[in-house]
Amino acid sequence: MELEASLEQSVQARIFKIIVIGDSNVGKTCLTVRFCGGTFPASTAATIGVDFREKAVEIAGEHIK
């Protein structure tokens, strides 16, 4: 029982939500695709509405999502 609790605490990630706003055609989608996927898209269609991406990183031994 204690082992399960300690494992859950050690893998629990801090969660941050980031909103990117700005004028049309300035690279908001390219920025988020590059950060989350590691690639830079050659071309993208205009984003209408909301777009969602997720990435988990580890900084100084801490899991951040």
CSV table of C-alpha atoms in Angstrom, one decimal:
chain,number,residue,atom,x,y,z
A,1,MET,CA,0.0,0.0,0.0
A,2,GLU,CA,2.8,2.5,0.9
A,3,LEU,CA,4.7,1.6,-2.3
A,4,GLU,CA,1.7,2.4,-4.4
A,5,ALA,CA,1.2,5.8,-2.7
A,6,SER,CA,4.8,6.7,-3.1
A,7,LEU,CA,4.8,5.7,-6.8
A,8,GLU,CA,1.8,7.8,-7.5
A,9,GLN,CA,3.3,10.8,-5.8
A,10,SER,CA,6.7,10.4,-7.7
A,11,VAL,CA,5.1,10.3,-11.1
A,12,GLN,CA,2.5,13.0,-10.6
A,13,ALA,CA,3.2,15.9,-12.9
A,14,ARG,CA,2.6,19.6,-12.4
A,15,ILE,CA,0.1,20.9,-15.0
A,16,PHE,CA,0.4,24.2,-16.7
A,17,LYS,CA,-2.0,25.6,-19.4
A,18,ILE,CA,-0.5,28.1,-21.8
A,19,ILE,CA,-2.6,30.3,-24.1
A,20,VAL,CA,-1.0,31.7,-27.3
A,21,ILE,CA,-2.8,34.7,-28.8
A,22,GLY,CA,-1.9,37.2,-31.5
A,23,ASP,CA,-2.6,38.5,-35.0
A,24,SER,CA,-3.3,36.3,-38.0
A,25,ASN,CA,-0.3,34.7,-39.8
A,26,VAL,CA,2.3,35.4,-37.2
A,27,GLY,CA,3.3,31.8,-36.4
A,28,LYS,CA,1.3,30.8,-33.3
A,29,THR,CA,0.6,27.3,-34.7
A,30,CYS,CA,4.1,26.8,-35.9
A,31,LEU,CA,5.5,27.8,-32.5
A,32,THR,CA,3.3,25.3,-30.7
A,33,VAL,CA,3.9,22.5,-33.2
A,34,ARG,CA,7.7,23.1,-32.9
A,35,PHE,CA,7.6,23.1,-29.1
A,36,CYS,CA,5.3,20.0,-28.8
A,37,GLY,CA,6.3,18.0,-31.7
A,38,GLY,CA,9.9,19.0,-32.5
A,39,THR,CA,9.2,19.7,-36.1
A,40,PHE,CA,8.6,22.9,-38.0
A,41,PRO,CA,5.7,22.6,-40.5
A,42,ALA,CA,6.4,23.9,-44.0
A,43,SER,CA,2.8,25.2,-44.3
A,44,THR,CA,-0.3,25.2,-42.2
A,45,ALA,CA,-3.9,26.0,-42.7
A,46,ALA,CA,-5.4,28.9,-40.8
A,47,THR,CA,-6.6,27.8,-37.3
A,48,ILE,CA,-10.3,28.5,-36.9
A,49,GLY,CA,-11.4,28.4,-33.3
A,50,VAL,CA,-9.2,26.5,-30.8
A,51,ASP,CA,-6.2,24.2,-31.2
A,52,PHE,CA,-4.9,22.0,-28.5
A,53,ARG,CA,-1.5,20.4,-27.9
A,54,GLU,CA,0.1,18.6,-25.0
A,55,LYS,CA,3.7,18.0,-24.0
A,56,ALA,CA,5.3,16.5,-20.9
A,57,VAL,CA,8.9,17.6,-19.9
A,58,GLU,CA,11.2,17.0,-17.0
A,59,ILE,CA,13.0,20.0,-15.5
A,60,ALA,CA,15.3,19.5,-12.6
A,61,GLY,CA,13.9,16.1,-11.9
A,62,GLU,CA,10.3,17.4,-11.8
A,63,HIS,CA,7.6,16.2,-14.2
A,64,ILE,CA,5.8,19.1,-15.9
A,65,LYS,CA,2.9,18.7,-18.3
